[in-house]
Every structure is written in C-alpha cells, then in structure tokens.
JSON list of C-alpha atoms in Angstrom, two decimals:
[
{"chain": "E", "resi": 1, "resn": "MET", "atom": "CA", "xyz": [13.37, 6.66, -13.95]},
{"chain": "E", "resi": 2, "resn": "SER", "atom": "CA", "xyz": [10.97, 4.91, -11.59]},
{"chain": "E", "resi": 3, "resn": "ALA", "atom": "CA", "xyz": [7.33, 4.39, -12.43]},
{"chain": "E", "resi": 4, "resn": "LEU", "atom": "CA", "xyz": [4.67, 6.35, -10.56]},
{"chain": "E", "resi": 5, "resn": "LEU", "atom": "CA", "xyz": [1.66, 5.07, -8.66]},
{"chain": "E", "resi": 6, "resn": "CYS", "atom": "CA", "xyz": [-1.81, 6.26, -9.68]},
{"chain": "E", "resi": 7, "resn": "ILE", "atom": "CA", "xyz": [-4.48, 6.26, -6.98]},
{"chain": "E", "resi": 8, "resn": "ALA", "atom": "CA", "xyz": [-7.98, 6.24, -8.45]},
{"chain": "E", "resi": 9, "resn": "SER", "atom": "CA", "xyz": [-11.17, 6.66, -6.47]},
{"chain": "E", "resi": 10, "resn": "GLY", "atom": "CA", "xyz": [-14.27, 7.39, -8.48]},
{"chain": "E", "resi": 11, "resn": "LYS", "atom": "CA", "xyz": [-13.17, 9.89, -11.13]},
{"chain": "E", "resi": 12, "resn": "ALA", "atom": "CA", "xyz": [-10.31, 11.45, -9.14]},
{"chain": "E", "resi": 13, "resn": "ILE", "atom": "CA", "xyz": [-6.72, 10.38, -9.74]},
{"chain": "E", "resi": 14, "resn": "ALA", "atom": "CA", "xyz": [-3.77, 11.27, -7.53]},
{"chain": "E", "resi": 15, "resn": "VAL", "atom": "CA", "xyz": [-0.15, 10.39, -8.18]},
{"chain": "E", "resi": 16, "resn": "ALA", "atom": "CA", "xyz": [2.41, 9.12, -5.66]},
{"chain": "E", "resi": 17, "resn": "ALA", "atom": "CA", "xyz": [6.09, 8.19, -5.83]},
{"chain": "E", "resi": 18, "resn": "GLY", "atom": "CA", "xyz": [7.26, 4.84, -7.16]},
{"chain": "E", "resi": 19, "resn": "LEU", "atom": "CA", "xyz": [7.95, 3.43, -3.68]},
{"chain": "E", "resi": 20, "resn": "PHE", "atom": "CA", "xyz": [5.26, 3.46, -1.02]},
{"chain": "E", "resi": 21, "resn": "THR", "atom": "CA", "xyz": [4.06, 1.83, 2.16]},
{"chain": "E", "resi": 22, "resn": "LEU", "atom": "CA", "xyz": [0.50, 0.79, 2.77]},
{"chain": "E", "resi": 23, "resn": "GLY", "atom": "CA", "xyz": [-0.69, 0.36, 6.35]},
{"chain": "E", "resi": 24, "resn": "TRP", "atom": "CA", "xyz": [-3.97, -0.49, 8.06]},
{"chain": "E", "resi": 25, "resn": "THR", "atom": "CA", "xyz": [-5.43, -1.87, 11.27]},
{"chain": "E", "resi": 26, "resn": "HIS", "atom": "CA", "xyz": [-6.95, -5.35, 11.00]},
{"chain": "E", "resi": 27, "resn": "SER", "atom": "CA", "xyz": [-10.70, -5.01, 11.47]},
{"chain": "E", "resi": 28, "resn": "VAL", "atom": "CA", "xyz": [-11.07, -8.03, 13.77]},
{"chain": "E", "resi": 29, "resn": "GLU", "atom": "CA", "xyz": [-7.75, -8.34, 15.58]},
{"chain": "E", "resi": 30, "resn": "LYS", "atom": "CA", "xyz": [-7.12, -4.54, 15.83]},
{"chain": "E", "resi": 31, "resn": "ILE", "atom": "CA", "xyz": [-3.46, -5.19, 14.96]},
{"chain": "E", "resi": 32, "resn": "GLU", "atom": "CA", "xyz": [-1.36, -2.96, 12.71]},
{"chain": "E", "resi": 33, "resn": "TRP", "atom": "CA", "xyz": [-0.17, -4.28, 9.35]},
{"chain": "E", "resi": 34, "resn": "ARG", "atom": "CA", "xyz": [2.22, -2.59, 6.88]},
{"chain": "E", "resi": 35, "resn": "GLU", "atom": "CA", "xyz": [3.49, -3.44, 3.43]},
{"chain": "E", "resi": 36, "resn": "ARG", "atom": "CA", "xyz": [6.24, -1.83, 1.35]},
{"chain": "E", "resi": 37, "resn": "TRP", "atom": "CA", "xyz": [5.56, -1.73, -2.39]},
{"chain": "E", "resi": 38, "resn": "ALA", "atom": "CA", "xyz": [7.53, -0.74, -5.49]},
{"chain": "E", "resi": 39, "resn": "VAL", "atom": "CA", "xyz": [5.92, 0.47, -8.69]},
{"chain": "E", "resi": 40, "resn": "THR", "atom": "CA", "xyz": [7.68, -1.12, -11.65]},
{"chain": "E", "resi": 41, "resn": "GLU", "atom": "CA", "xyz": [7.04, -1.42, -15.37]},
{"chain": "E", "resi": 42, "resn": "ALA", "atom": "CA", "xyz": [5.88, -5.00, -14.70]},
{"chain": "E", "resi": 43, "resn": "GLY", "atom": "CA", "xyz": [3.38, -3.91, -12.03]},
{"chain": "E", "resi": 44, "resn": "LEU", "atom": "CA", "xyz": [3.20, -3.46, -8.26]},
{"chain": "E", "resi": 45, "resn": "VAL", "atom": "CA", "xyz": [5.79, -5.51, -6.39]},
{"chain": "E", "resi": 46, "resn": "LEU", "atom": "CA", "xyz": [5.36, -6.34, -2.71]},
{"chain": "E", "resi": 47, "resn": "GLU", "atom": "CA", "xyz": [8.86, -6.03, -1.23]},
{"chain": "E", "resi": 48, "resn": "GLU", "atom": "CA", "xyz": [8.13, -6.47, 2.48]},
{"chain": "E", "resi": 49, "resn": "ALA", "atom": "CA", "xyz": [5.26, -7.18, 4.86]},
{"chain": "E", "resi": 50, "resn": "ARG", "atom": "CA", "xyz": [5.16, -6.61, 8.60]},
{"chain": "E", "resi": 51, "resn": "VAL", "atom": "CA", "xyz": [2.58, -7.22, 11.29]},
{"chain": "E", "resi": 52, "resn": "LYS", "atom": "CA", "xyz": [2.59, -6.31, 15.01]},
{"chain": "E", "resi": 53, "resn": "GLY", "atom": "CA", "xyz": [1.11, -9.64, 16.11]},
{"chain": "E", "resi": 54, "resn": "SER", "atom": "CA", "xyz": [-0.80, -12.60, 14.81]},
{"chain": "E", "resi": 55, "resn": "GLY", "atom": "CA", "xyz": [-4.38, -13.74, 14.78]},
{"chain": "E", "resi": 56, "resn": "ALA", "atom": "CA", "xyz": [-7.25, -14.47, 12.43]},
{"chain": "E", "resi": 57, "resn": "GLY", "atom": "CA", "xyz": [-5.79, -14.30, 8.93]},
{"chain": "E", "resi": 58, "resn": "MET", "atom": "CA", "xyz": [-2.67, -12.46, 10.13]},
{"chain": "E", "resi": 59, "resn": "GLU", "atom": "CA", "xyz": [-0.04, -15.14, 10.54]},
{"chain": "E", "resi": 60, "resn": "PRO", "atom": "CA", "xyz": [3.49, -13.97, 9.70]},
{"chain": "E", "resi": 61, "resn": "GLY", "atom": "CA", "xyz": [4.78, -15.31, 6.40]},
{"chain": "E", "resi": 62, "resn": "GLU", "atom": "CA", "xyz": [7.49, -17.84, 5.71]},
{"chain": "E", "resi": 63, "resn": "GLY", "atom": "CA", "xyz": [10.92, -16.76, 6.95]},
{"chain": "E", "resi": 64, "resn": "ALA", "atom": "CA", "xyz": [9.49, -14.03, 9.22]},
{"chain": "E", "resi": 65, "resn": "ARG", "atom": "CA", "xyz": [11.85, -12.53, 11.78]},
{"chain": "E", "resi": 66, "resn": "ARG", "atom": "CA", "xyz": [10.95, -10.54, 14.90]},
{"chain": "E", "resi": 67, "resn": "GLU", "atom": "CA", "xyz": [12.31, -6.99, 14.97]},
{"chain": "E", "resi": 68, "resn": "GLY", "atom": "CA", "xyz": [11.22, -4.02, 17.09]},
{"chain": "E", "resi": 69, "resn": "GLY", "atom": "CA", "xyz": [7.87, -5.59, 17.96]},
{"chain": "E", "resi": 70, "resn": "TRP", "atom": "CA", "xyz": [7.08, -6.51, 14.33]},
{"chain": "E", "resi": 71, "resn": "TRP", "atom": "CA", "xyz": [7.05, -9.79, 12.44]},
{"chain": "E", "resi": 72, "resn": "ILE", "atom": "CA", "xyz": [8.80, -8.93, 9.14]},
{"chain": "E", "resi": 73, "resn": "TRP", "atom": "CA", "xyz": [9.11, -11.04, 6.00]},
{"chain": "E", "resi": 74, "resn": "ARG", "atom": "CA", "xyz": [9.49, -10.83, 2.23]},
{"chain": "E", "resi": 75, "resn": "PRO", "atom": "CA", "xyz": [6.44, -12.34, 0.50]},
{"chain": "E", "resi": 76, "resn": "GLN", "atom": "CA", "xyz": [7.21, -14.39, -2.59]},
{"chain": "E", "resi": 77, "resn": "THR", "atom": "CA", "xyz": [4.68, -12.97, -5.02]},
{"chain": "E", "resi": 78, "resn": "GLY", "atom": "CA", "xyz": [4.96, -11.71, -8.56]},
{"chain": "E", "resi": 79, "resn": "PRO", "atom": "CA", "xyz": [4.06, -8.23, -9.81]},
{"chain": "E", "resi": 80, "resn": "LEU", "atom": "CA", "xyz": [0.37, -7.29, -9.66]},
{"chain": "E", "resi": 81, "resn": "PRO", "atom": "CA", "xyz": [-1.35, -5.08, -12.25]},
{"chain": "E", "resi": 82, "resn": "ARG", "atom": "CA", "xyz": [-3.31, -3.29, -9.51]},
{"chain": "E", "resi": 83, "resn": "LEU", "atom": "CA", "xyz": [-4.47, -3.36, -5.89]},
{"chain": "E", "resi": 84, "resn": "VAL", "atom": "CA", "xyz": [-8.13, -2.74, -5.09]},
{"chain": "E", "resi": 85, "resn": "LEU", "atom": "CA", "xyz": [-8.72, -1.36, -1.58]},
{"chain": "E", "resi": 86, "resn": "ALA", "atom": "CA", "xyz": [-12.21, -1.56, -0.11]},
{"chain": "E", "resi": 87, "resn": "ALA", "atom": "CA", "xyz": [-13.72, 1.63, 1.28]},
{"chain": "E", "resi": 88, "resn": "SER", "atom": "CA", "xyz": [-16.58, 0.31, 3.39]},
{"chain": "E", "resi": 89, "resn": "GLY", "atom": "CA", "xyz": [-16.42, 2.88, 6.17]},
{"chain": "E", "resi": 90, "resn": "ALA", "atom": "CA", "xyz": [-17.22, -0.01, 8.53]},
{"chain": "E", "resi": 91, "resn": "THR", "atom": "CA", "xyz": [-13.65, -0.91, 9.55]},
{"chain": "E", "resi": 92, "resn": "VAL", "atom": "CA", "xyz": [-11.42, 0.34, 12.36]},
{"chain": "E", "resi": 93, "resn": "SER", "atom": "CA", "xyz": [-9.41, 2.58, 10.02]},
{"chain": "E", "resi": 94, "resn": "GLY", "atom": "CA", "xyz": [-8.82, 3.50, 6.44]},
{"chain": "E", "resi": 95, "resn": "TRP", "atom": "CA", "xyz": [-5.66, 2.68, 4.55]},
{"chain": "E", "resi": 96, "resn": "THR", "atom": "CA", "xyz": [-2.56, 4.82, 5.17]},
{"chain": "E", "resi": 97, "resn": "LEU", "atom": "CA", "xyz": [-0.43, 5.30, 2.07]},
{"chain": "E", "resi": 98, "resn": "CYS", "atom": "CA", "xyz": [2.99, 6.92, 2.60]},
{"chain": "E", "resi": 99, "resn": "ASP", "atom": "CA", "xyz": [5.55, 7.93, 0.00]},
{"chain": "E", "resi": 100, "resn": "THR", "atom": "CA", "xyz": [8.29, 10.56, -0.28]},
{"chain": "E", "resi": 101, "resn": "GLY", "atom": "CA", "xyz": [5.62, 13.29, -0.30]},
{"chain": "E", "resi": 102, "resn": "GLY", "atom": "CA", "xyz": [4.15, 12.24, 3.06]},
{"chain": "E", "resi": 103, "resn": "CYS", "atom": "CA", "xyz": [1.19, 10.15, 4.17]},
{"chain": "E", "resi": 104, "resn": "ARG", "atom": "CA", "xyz": [-2.50, 10.22, 3.25]},
{"chain": "E", "resi": 105, "resn": "GLU", "atom": "CA", "xyz": [-5.46, 8.24, 4.47]},
{"chain": "E", "resi": 106, "resn": "LEU", "atom": "CA", "xyz": [-7.59, 6.47, 1.89]},
{"chain": "E", "resi": 107, "resn": "GLY", "atom": "CA", "xyz": [-10.96, 4.77, 2.19]},
{"chain": "E", "resi": 108, "resn": "ARG", "atom": "CA", "xyz": [-11.87, 5.74, 5.74]},
{"chain": "E", "resi": 109, "resn": "ARG", "atom": "CA", "xyz": [-15.43, 6.57, 4.71]},
{"chain": "E", "resi": 110, "resn": "SER", "atom": "CA", "xyz": [-17.79, 4.46, 2.69]},
{"chain": "E", "resi": 111, "resn": "GLY", "atom": "CA", "xyz": [-17.29, 4.96, -1.02]},
{"chain": "E", "resi": 112, "resn": "GLU", "atom": "CA", "xyz": [-16.06, 3.41, -4.21]},
{"chain": "E", "resi": 113, "resn": "PRO", "atom": "CA", "xyz": [-13.04, 1.11, -3.95]},
{"chain": "E", "resi": 114, "resn": "ILE", "atom": "CA", "xyz": [-9.64, 2.75, -4.32]},
{"chain": "E", "resi": 115, "resn": "VAL", "atom": "CA", "xyz": [-7.49, 1.33, -7.11]},
{"chain": "E", "resi": 116, "resn": "LEU", "atom": "CA", "xyz": [-3.70, 1.54, -6.93]},
{"chain": "E", "resi": 117, "resn": "ARG", "atom": "CA", "xyz": [-1.90, 0.86, -10.20]},
{"chain": "E", "resi": 118, "resn": "PRO", "atom": "CA", "xyz": [1.12, 1.99, -12.19]},
{"chain": "E", "resi": 119, "resn": "CYS", "atom": "CA", "xyz": [0.36, 5.22, -14.04]},
{"chain": "E", "resi": 120, "resn": "THR", "atom": "CA", "xyz": [0.17, 5.36, -17.82]},
{"chain": "E", "resi": 121, "resn": "ASP", "atom": "CA", "xyz": [2.79, 7.52, -19.54]},
{"chain": "E", "resi": 122, "resn": "GLY", "atom": "CA", "xyz": [0.38, 10.46, -19.84]},
{"chain": "E", "resi": 123, "resn": "GLU", "atom": "CA", "xyz": [-0.68, 10.24, -16.19]},
{"chain": "E", "resi": 124, "resn": "ALA", "atom": "CA", "xyz": [2.95, 9.98, -15.09]},
{"chain": "E", "resi": 125, "resn": "ASP", "atom": "CA", "xyz": [3.91, 13.06, -17.13]},
{"chain": "E", "resi": 126, "resn": "ALA", "atom": "CA", "xyz": [1.01, 15.03, -15.64]},
{"chain": "E", "resi": 127, "resn": "GLY", "atom": "CA", "xyz": [2.00, 13.87, -12.14]},
{"chain": "E", "resi": 128, "resn": "ARG", "atom": "CA", "xyz": [5.62, 14.92, -12.64]},
{"chain": "E", "resi": 129, "resn": "GLN", "atom": "CA", "xyz": [4.50, 18.34, -13.89]},
{"chain": "E", "resi": 130, "resn": "ARG", "atom": "CA", "xyz": [2.23, 18.78, -10.85]},
{"chain": "E", "resi": 131, "resn": "THR", "atom": "CA", "xyz": [5.06, 17.77, -8.51]},
{"chain": "E", "resi": 132, "resn": "ALA", "atom": "CA", "xyz": [7.55, 20.11, -10.19]},
{"chain": "E", "resi": 133, "resn": "GLY", "atom": "CA", "xyz": [5.07, 23.00, -9.92]},
{"chain": "E", "resi": 134, "resn": "GLN", "atom": "CA", "xyz": [4.65, 22.68, -6.14]}
]
C-alpha cells in the first residue's frame, strides 16, 4: 500500500494520494515548472522535473531532454522528510498540487507556509476513511 501525503497549513490537514505533481509559475521568469513526486516510507521522492524554458535559477538539470515544449529530467536527490512551500501572496501564482483526486491550488494568498510530508499512520487511516466515505 502506498503512503499518503499530508498537506498542512496552519492547523488544517488535508490528505492526497501517494503520487502527485507540484506545479508553479516562476515569479521572475514567468515560466511554468512542474515536478512529479512519490510519497514513500523513506520520505518524498522527486521522480521528475520539467520546465517550459530556462532563465534565472531555472536551468534544466543534467541529462534533460526536450519533449513537447518542456525540458524534462530526473533529478538525482534522495528522499526528503518534507517540503515547505512559501505562501507569500506576492508571487505570480500559488502552487498547483494534482493527484488522482484532482488538482488544488495552495498558497496563492499570504499565509503560513504549507508543509507537504508523508502522513503518520493515524493521519493516513483517517484520510483513507474520508476518501472511502465520499
């Protein structure tokens, strides 16, 4: 059974599927960026990154290939215990998180950072019960 992703902002926690994409528009270059992540027992694993162009801090990674207007590559990083997404409200867009249940925008308005992390067993059980009840 795959691990679930917990999305925490302030005191609220939402649960998403174990595979997700995270997308945003670069605040300076106004270029779209997407990453595909897996939630594992070891942590969050970045499986693929893609960017529509290049610019300040947006150079495609090693081994990148061009496909359908995107630079696509597989970053060589280890599992992370969590991702912290800023919610300044001062950028071009929020973060778009998509999973099997659809897409949601996070952090568009100024607020506390959003933390993405693997759920604990209790949170995962509660998330599965909520999903089954829909």
